mmCIF file of C-alpha atoms in Angstrom:
data_model
loop_
_atom_site.group_PDB
_atom_site.id
_atom_site.type_symbol
_atom_site.label_atom_id
_atom_site.label_comp_id
_atom_site.label_asym_id
_atom_site.label_seq_id
_atom_site.Cartn_x
_atom_site.Cartn_y
_atom_site.Cartn_z
ATOM 1 C CA UNK L 28 0.670 -3.869 -17.976
ATOM 2 C CA UNK L 29 -2.196 -2.474 -19.853
ATOM 3 C CA UNK L 30 -4.086 -1.372 -16.858
ATOM 4 C CA UNK L 31 -0.942 0.280 -14.966
ATOM 5 C CA UNK L 32 -0.226 2.395 -18.626
ATOM 6 C CA UNK L 33 -3.955 3.394 -18.852
ATOM 7 C CA UNK L 34 -3.454 4.675 -14.841
ATOM 8 C CA UNK L 35 -0.206 6.652 -15.835
ATOM 9 C CA UNK L 36 -1.775 8.205 -18.853
ATOM 10 C CA UNK L 37 -5.079 8.963 -16.919
ATOM 11 C CA UNK L 38 -3.105 10.522 -14.150
ATOM 12 C CA UNK L 39 -1.085 12.791 -16.449
ATOM 13 C CA UNK L 40 -4.057 14.032 -18.247
ATOM 14 C CA UNK L 41 -5.797 14.774 -14.939
ATOM 15 C CA UNK L 42 -2.839 16.523 -13.608
ATOM 16 C CA UNK L 43 -2.525 18.511 -17.007
ATOM 17 C CA UNK L 44 -6.290 19.750 -16.567
ATOM 18 C CA UNK L 45 -5.726 20.886 -13.166
ATOM 19 C CA UNK L 46 -2.558 22.962 -14.205
ATOM 20 C CA UNK L 47 -4.333 24.229 -17.145
ATOM 21 C CA UNK L 48 -6.739 25.745 -14.652
ATOM 22 C CA UNK L 49 -4.091 27.561 -12.428
ATOM 23 C CA UNK L 50 -4.008 31.230 -12.451
ATOM 24 C CA UNK L 51 -0.562 32.736 -13.676
ATOM 25 C CA UNK L 52 0.653 33.448 -10.263
ATOM 26 C CA UNK L 53 -0.058 29.937 -9.101
ATOM 27 C CA UNK L 54 2.745 28.696 -10.793
ATOM 28 C CA UNK L 55 5.176 30.663 -8.605
ATOM 29 C CA UNK L 56 3.587 29.284 -5.408
ATOM 30 C CA UNK L 57 5.477 26.765 -3.182
ATOM 31 C CA UNK L 58 4.697 23.073 -3.426
ATOM 32 C CA UNK L 59 5.036 20.427 -0.609
ATOM 33 C CA UNK L 60 8.536 19.637 -2.257
ATOM 34 C CA UNK L 61 10.764 22.003 -0.245
ATOM 35 C CA UNK L 62 12.455 24.901 -2.208
ATOM 36 C CA UNK L 63 10.259 24.157 -5.422
ATOM 37 C CA UNK L 64 7.361 26.008 -6.760
ATOM 38 C CA UNK L 65 4.572 24.768 -9.107
ATOM 39 C CA UNK L 66 7.138 25.479 -12.066
ATOM 40 C CA UNK L 67 10.036 23.580 -10.703
ATOM 41 C CA UNK L 68 8.017 20.777 -9.803
ATOM 42 C CA UNK L 69 6.197 20.516 -13.230
ATOM 43 C CA UNK L 70 9.768 20.694 -14.780
ATOM 44 C CA UNK L 71 10.651 17.766 -12.702
ATOM 45 C CA UNK L 72 7.711 15.941 -14.006
ATOM 46 C CA UNK L 73 8.350 16.382 -17.586
ATOM 47 C CA UNK L 74 12.056 16.260 -17.210
ATOM 48 C CA UNK L 75 12.320 12.552 -18.493
ATOM 49 C CA UNK L 76 10.431 13.795 -21.513
ATOM 50 C CA UNK L 77 12.773 16.230 -22.527
ATOM 51 C CA UNK L 78 16.176 15.179 -21.549
ATOM 52 C CA UNK L 79 17.979 12.774 -23.854
ATOM 53 C CA UNK L 80 20.038 9.767 -22.112
ATOM 54 C CA UNK L 81 23.439 11.645 -22.906
ATOM 55 C CA UNK L 82 22.236 15.011 -21.399
ATOM 56 C CA UNK L 83 20.888 13.029 -18.384
ATOM 57 C CA UNK L 84 24.241 11.208 -17.921
ATOM 58 C CA UNK L 85 26.159 14.583 -18.348
ATOM 59 C CA UNK L 86 23.968 16.262 -15.734
ATOM 60 C CA UNK L 87 24.369 13.370 -13.172
ATOM 61 C CA UNK L 88 28.142 13.456 -13.695
ATOM 62 C CA UNK L 89 28.465 17.218 -12.943
ATOM 63 C CA UNK L 90 26.471 16.665 -9.777
ATOM 64 C CA UNK L 91 28.919 13.788 -8.943
ATOM 65 C CA UNK L 92 26.259 10.895 -9.115
ATOM 66 C CA UNK L 93 24.057 12.578 -6.564
ATOM 67 C CA UNK L 94 20.568 12.116 -8.294
ATOM 68 C CA UNK L 95 18.817 14.680 -6.087
ATOM 69 C CA UNK L 96 21.249 17.337 -6.503
ATOM 70 C CA UNK L 97 21.111 16.750 -10.238
ATOM 71 C CA UNK L 98 17.301 16.810 -10.238
ATOM 72 C CA UNK L 99 16.973 19.953 -8.117
ATOM 73 C CA UNK L 100 19.434 21.913 -10.378
ATOM 74 C CA UNK L 101 17.821 20.731 -13.486
ATOM 75 C CA UNK L 102 14.152 21.623 -12.178
ATOM 76 C CA UNK L 103 15.584 24.901 -11.372
ATOM 77 C CA UNK L 104 17.079 25.711 -14.751
ATOM 78 C CA UNK L 105 14.252 24.508 -16.450
ATOM 79 C CA UNK L 106 11.885 26.485 -14.328
ATOM 80 C CA UNK L 107 13.828 29.616 -15.434
ATOM 81 C CA UNK L 108 14.011 28.797 -18.966
ATOM 82 C CA UNK L 109 10.462 27.368 -19.741
ATOM 83 C CA UNK L 110 7.321 29.110 -19.508
ATOM 84 C CA UNK L 111 4.259 27.515 -17.655
ATOM 85 C CA UNK L 112 2.633 27.262 -21.224
ATOM 86 C CA UNK L 113 5.473 25.489 -22.317
ATOM 87 C CA UNK L 114 5.752 22.866 -19.397
ATOM 88 C CA UNK L 115 1.846 22.304 -19.696
ATOM 89 C CA UNK L 116 2.423 21.596 -23.493
ATOM 90 C CA UNK L 117 5.082 19.165 -22.782
ATOM 91 C CA UNK L 118 3.242 17.319 -20.182
ATOM 92 C CA UNK L 119 -0.059 16.970 -22.500
ATOM 93 C CA UNK L 120 2.409 15.827 -25.404
ATOM 94 C CA UNK L 121 3.699 13.089 -23.361
ATOM 95 C CA UNK L 122 0.611 11.505 -21.642
ATOM 96 C CA UNK L 123 1.330 8.376 -23.024
ATOM 97 C CA UNK L 124 5.181 8.488 -22.921
ATOM 98 C CA UNK L 125 6.630 5.070 -21.853
ATOM 99 C CA UNK L 126 9.203 6.598 -19.473
ATOM 100 C CA UNK L 127 9.626 4.579 -16.058
ATOM 101 C CA UNK L 128 12.106 5.114 -13.543
ATOM 102 C CA UNK L 129 15.293 2.696 -13.237
ATOM 103 C CA UNK L 130 14.314 -0.161 -11.191
ATOM 104 C CA UNK L 131 10.689 1.236 -10.935
ATOM 105 C CA UNK L 132 8.834 0.122 -13.863
ATOM 106 C CA UNK L 133 5.415 1.693 -14.755
ATOM 107 C CA UNK L 134 4.346 0.956 -11.095
ATOM 108 C CA UNK L 135 7.058 3.756 -10.248
ATOM 109 C CA UNK L 136 5.962 5.872 -13.115
ATOM 110 C CA UNK L 137 2.403 6.060 -11.655
ATOM 111 C CA UNK L 138 3.873 6.632 -8.017
ATOM 112 C CA UNK L 139 6.076 9.462 -9.452
ATOM 113 C CA UNK L 140 3.031 11.360 -10.994
ATOM 114 C CA UNK L 141 0.690 10.888 -8.462
ATOM 115 C CA UNK L 142 2.893 11.953 -5.658
ATOM 116 C CA UNK L 143 4.169 15.042 -7.599
ATOM 117 C CA UNK L 144 0.643 15.906 -8.485
ATOM 118 C CA UNK L 145 -0.374 15.879 -4.926
ATOM 119 C CA UNK L 146 2.517 18.007 -3.974
ATOM 120 C CA UNK L 147 0.930 20.607 -6.164
ATOM 121 C CA UNK L 148 -2.627 20.184 -5.456
ATOM 122 C CA UNK L 149 -2.445 19.821 -1.582
ATOM 123 C CA UNK L 150 -0.230 22.742 -1.273
ATOM 124 C CA UNK L 151 -2.486 24.825 -3.316
ATOM 125 C CA UNK L 152 -5.446 23.575 -1.512
ATOM 126 C CA UNK L 153 -7.091 22.175 -4.682
ATOM 127 C CA UNK L 154 -9.874 19.642 -3.887
ATOM 128 C CA UNK L 155 -8.883 16.942 -6.170
ATOM 129 C CA UNK L 156 -9.037 13.319 -5.340
ATOM 130 C CA UNK L 157 -6.894 10.741 -7.075
ATOM 131 C CA UNK L 158 -8.960 7.904 -8.614
ATOM 132 C CA UNK L 159 -8.976 4.923 -5.730
ATOM 133 C CA UNK L 160 -7.773 2.358 -8.459
ATOM 134 C CA UNK L 161 -4.632 4.508 -9.036
ATOM 135 C CA UNK L 162 -4.111 4.843 -5.068
ATOM 136 C CA UNK L 163 -4.548 1.034 -4.577
ATOM 137 C CA UNK L 164 -2.008 0.260 -7.091
ATOM 138 C CA UNK L 165 0.444 2.584 -5.395
ATOM 139 C CA UNK L 166 -0.294 1.593 -1.727
ATOM 140 C CA UNK L 167 -0.587 -2.245 -2.203
ATOM 141 C CA UNK L 168 3.211 -1.857 -3.540
ATOM 142 C CA UNK L 169 4.330 0.223 -0.568
ATOM 143 C CA UNK L 170 7.249 -1.551 1.157
ATOM 144 C CA UNK L 171 10.037 -0.611 3.784
ATOM 145 C CA UNK L 172 12.671 -0.174 1.061
ATOM 146 C CA UNK L 173 10.490 2.841 -0.245
ATOM 147 C CA UNK L 174 10.272 4.343 3.250
ATOM 148 C CA UNK L 175 14.021 3.955 3.644
ATOM 149 C CA UNK L 176 14.474 6.200 0.593
ATOM 150 C CA UNK L 177 12.069 8.815 1.596
ATOM 151 C CA UNK L 178 13.763 8.803 5.023
ATOM 152 C CA UNK L 179 10.352 8.935 6.771
ATOM 153 C CA UNK L 180 10.054 7.312 10.234
ATOM 154 C CA UNK L 181 6.619 5.717 11.138
ATOM 155 C CA UNK L 182 7.788 3.456 13.877
ATOM 156 C CA UNK L 183 4.871 2.919 16.526
ATOM 157 C CA UNK L 184 2.373 4.235 13.987
ATOM 158 C CA UNK L 185 -0.538 2.574 12.115
ATOM 159 C CA UNK L 186 -1.692 4.394 9.260
ATOM 160 C CA UNK L 187 -5.518 3.914 8.485
ATOM 161 C CA UNK L 188 -7.077 5.308 5.382
ATOM 162 C CA UNK L 189 -10.443 6.850 5.872
ATOM 163 C CA UNK L 190 -11.524 6.362 2.226
ATOM 164 C CA UNK L 191 -10.170 2.842 1.502
ATOM 165 C CA UNK L 192 -9.846 -0.367 3.099
ATOM 166 C CA UNK L 193 -5.935 0.121 3.859
ATOM 167 C CA UNK L 194 -3.794 0.138 6.980
ATOM 168 C CA UNK L 195 -0.030 0.373 7.216
ATOM 169 C CA UNK L 196 2.100 -0.509 10.152
ATOM 170 C CA UNK L 197 1.291 -1.069 14.027
ATOM 171 C CA UNK L 198 0.723 1.372 16.784
ATOM 172 C CA UNK L 199 -0.989 4.459 17.408
ATOM 173 C CA UNK L 200 -3.687 5.314 14.802
ATOM 174 C CA UNK L 201 -2.942 8.018 12.272
ATOM 175 C CA UNK L 202 -5.797 8.612 10.106
ATOM 176 C CA UNK L 203 -6.531 10.394 6.648
ATOM 177 C CA UNK L 204 -7.280 9.806 3.259
ATOM 178 C CA UNK L 205 -5.277 7.441 1.586
ATOM 179 C CA UNK L 206 -3.501 10.170 -0.657
ATOM 180 C CA UNK L 207 -2.573 12.064 2.459
ATOM 181 C CA UNK L 208 -1.214 9.085 3.963
ATOM 182 C CA UNK L 209 0.764 8.476 0.805
ATOM 183 C CA UNK L 210 2.231 11.909 1.542
ATOM 184 C CA UNK L 211 3.031 10.992 4.949
ATOM 185 C CA UNK L 212 4.945 7.990 3.677
ATOM 186 C CA UNK L 213 6.855 10.161 1.232
ATOM 187 C CA UNK L 214 7.925 12.420 4.241
ATOM 188 C CA UNK L 215 6.093 15.284 3.316
ATOM 189 C CA UNK L 216 4.649 17.824 5.594
ATOM 190 C CA UNK L 217 0.755 18.365 5.140
ATOM 191 C CA UNK L 218 -1.213 21.436 5.914
ATOM 192 C CA UNK L 219 -3.473 21.608 8.903
ATOM 193 C CA UNK L 220 -6.515 19.559 9.314
ATOM 194 C CA UNK L 221 -5.520 16.710 6.971
ATOM 195 C CA UNK L 222 -4.620 14.127 9.484
ATOM 196 C CA UNK L 223 -5.876 12.840 12.890
ATOM 197 C CA UNK L 224 -4.576 11.114 15.526
ATOM 198 C CA UNK L 225 -2.030 11.415 18.373
ATOM 199 C CA UNK L 226 0.994 11.760 15.948
ATOM 200 C CA UNK L 227 -0.935 14.092 13.362
ATOM 201 C CA UNK L 228 1.154 17.167 14.675
ATOM 202 C CA UNK L 229 4.495 15.289 13.546
ATOM 203 C CA UNK L 230 3.396 15.366 10.050
ATOM 204 C CA UNK L 231 1.526 18.650 9.835
ATOM 205 C CA UNK L 232 2.972 22.290 9.104
ATOM 206 C CA UNK L 233 2.447 25.328 11.461
ATOM 207 C CA UNK L 234 2.350 23.154 14.632
ATOM 208 C CA UNK L 235 4.608 23.736 17.404
ATOM 209 C CA UNK L 236 6.549 20.701 18.372
#
């Protein structure tokens, strides 16, 4: 438990440092999350730190119980109402916050922060590598139920990390760094030149299929 909490805090601190180095106009650039700029993405990451349980339940009820719809509405609202400085300060003030997603535990909290951090850094072309121990904690916990949640289809593909001793699935090889393959499993479309293998084009933007 101590190790995973340290990993969560470390990831939030690292992401805060990355965000602090962004130019003002970077906050309005697109992330790998469709429809969200950096400001909406950071608003989403910090939402659990700002929303009380009653406000969360009210928002969810207004979205007719659809969490994705609620999260999108809240991220867009907070992205409009909060400045980049306020969003960054919220993240810094909650580096050690004990939030964890329902049913996901601290493992889920680490996955949440790592994946959304990559949504920012990969989209903006920032060369930031998530520490291997954090990646290992996430990848070793990956299972078919999570892939079903994200809706990604990797049937007939074996994901093979180039920087960790890790593979997932069987079939044609799809190679990339562990963090890029994590994004594939989360149904993200990556920029060019992040993946290699026969199926690379399926998961890469700007490729005519």
